[in-house]
Amino acid sequence: MTTHIRISEVGPRDGLQSISRVMSTDAKKAWIAAEAAAGVTEIEVGSFVPPSLLPQMADTAEIVAFAKTLPGLDVAVLVPNLKGAERAIKAGAHKMSIPFSMSESHSIRNVRKDHAAMVEQIAAIAAMVAALPEGQRPHFEVGLSTAFGCTIEGPIPDDQIVRLAEQAIAAGAAEVCLSDTTGYANPAQVRRLVRAVKAAVGADRLNTLHLHNTRGLGLANVVAGLEEGITTFDSSMGGLGGCPFAPGASGNIVTEDLVFMLEAMGLHTGIDIARLGDVRQIIADALPGEPLYGFVPDAGVPLGFERVAA
Ligand code: ZN
C-alpha cells in the first residue's frame, strides 16, 4: 500500500449539482478556501455545463479563478464535451474530467452520444490540450462512469469497460478513473475491475476511484481500491448531494469519514480532520436543512486518535 493518499473533494461539483438549491458564489468560495486550508490538495470546483441545464454551476469560471489563488490547490472541473473543455482551458483549470458512460444507453440518453461519438469527443479534447504550450495543458482525465452498473442496463461486462478504457487512453486521455455513479459497486467488483483496467492501460493510467455511498459500501470499496494500488479517492463533505436514483440515500463517500479511516489505518492524507468541522459548518450555514451525512462528524474521533497537525 502507498502511504500517501490523495483525497479529491468533489462536493462543490457532484454534491451541489445533485441538489436543486443554488449555493451562493461567496459560500462556495468560503467552502473551498476553508477546505484547502484544512489540507485538501485537489477540489473539483464546478462543471462547465450550460447554465440553462445546471444553474447551480453557472459561476464555475469565477470559482476556478478564485480557487487558483489558493496555494497548493489543484483546481479540477468537469466538462461534458469539447465546448466545456474550451471553457475549462480558458478559465485555466489545472485538471478536467469528462464523464464517459460505460453504458451506451445511459450515454445516449444523457448526452445523446454513442460510444464511438464519445471517443471522437475525447480525441478532439486531447488534441486541443496537446496543442497548448507546455505548462498550460490541463491534466485530462476520462471518468468511466456507470462502470459498476447502470440504472438502465444493469451490470456492464468487464471486458466492455476494459475495451472502452483502452480507447480513451488511445484517444489521448492522460488517465482514466473508475466511477461508481449509481452506487452499485461492491469490494470484490472494485478489486476485479481495478486490476483488469490497470492491466490493460498501464498501472499508472488508473489512480482514482469515484465512489458513492448509496448502499453503505463506500468505505469498504475504498479499502478494496487501496489494496489494488489506487492512490486518489473522490469524496464529498457531508456526502452532500444524495442520489437521484435512491431517495434518502447519501451521495458521494463522506470526506470526513474517509479522512478518518485512512489516517486511522496509518495512511497519510495531509488533512487536518478537526478543521473539516469548520468546513462542514460553512456548508450547513449556506444550505440550511440540507442533509449532511457522516459518522465521524457525529461521533467524534476516538480517544488516542492523532490528528494531522496542519
Ligand atoms: Zn458522482
mmCIF file with all atom_site columns, N, CA, C and O and ligand atoms in Angstrom, residues 14 210 212 252, ligand 1:
data_model
loop_
_atom_site.group_PDB
_atom_site.id
_atom_site.type_symbol
_atom_site.label_atom_id
_atom_site.label_alt_id
_atom_site.label_comp_id
_atom_site.label_asym_id
_atom_site.label_entity_id
_atom_site.label_seq_id
_atom_site.pdbx_PDB_ins_code
_atom_site.Cartn_x
_atom_site.Cartn_y
_atom_site.Cartn_z
_atom_site.occupancy
_atom_site.B_iso_or_equiv
_atom_site.pdbx_formal_charge
_atom_site.auth_seq_id
_atom_site.auth_comp_id
_atom_site.auth_asym_id
_atom_site.auth_atom_id
_atom_site.pdbx_PDB_model_num
ATOM   1  N  N  . ASP A 1 14  ? -20.169 17.563 -7.696 1.00 0.00 ? 14  ASP A N  1
ATOM   2  C  CA . ASP A 1 14  ? -21.096 16.430 -7.654 1.00 0.00 ? 14  ASP A CA 1
ATOM   3  C  C  . ASP A 1 14  ? -22.195 16.661 -6.624 1.00 0.00 ? 14  ASP A C  1
ATOM   4  O  O  . ASP A 1 14  ? -23.373 16.373 -6.866 1.00 0.00 ? 14  ASP A O  1
ATOM   5  N  N  . HIS A 1 210 ? -13.951 7.012  -8.068 1.00 0.00 ? 210 HIS A N  1
ATOM   6  C  CA . HIS A 1 210 ? -15.029 7.931  -7.716 1.00 0.00 ? 210 HIS A CA 1
ATOM   7  C  C  . HIS A 1 210 ? -16.164 7.064  -7.185 1.00 0.00 ? 210 HIS A C  1
ATOM   8  O  O  . HIS A 1 210 ? -16.824 6.354  -7.948 1.00 0.00 ? 210 HIS A O  1
ATOM   9  N  N  . HIS A 1 212 ? -19.607 6.283  -4.604 1.00 0.00 ? 212 HIS A N  1
ATOM   10 C  CA . HIS A 1 212 ? -20.767 6.795  -3.871 1.00 0.00 ? 212 HIS A CA 1
ATOM   11 C  C  . HIS A 1 212 ? -21.077 5.827  -2.732 1.00 0.00 ? 212 HIS A C  1
ATOM   12 O  O  . HIS A 1 212 ? -20.657 4.676  -2.757 1.00 0.00 ? 212 HIS A O  1
ATOM   13 N  N  . ASN A 1 252 ? -21.914 11.029 -2.518 1.00 0.00 ? 252 ASN A N  1
ATOM   14 C  CA . ASN A 1 252 ? -20.527 10.551 -2.564 1.00 0.00 ? 252 ASN A CA 1
ATOM   15 C  C  . ASN A 1 252 ? -20.116 10.028 -1.198 1.00 0.00 ? 252 ASN A C  1
ATOM   16 O  O  . ASN A 1 252 ? -20.743 10.335 -0.183 1.00 0.00 ? 252 ASN A O  1
HETATM 17 ZN ZN . ZN  B 2 .   ? -20.608 11.013 -8.625 1.00 0.00 ? 1   ZN  B ZN 1
#
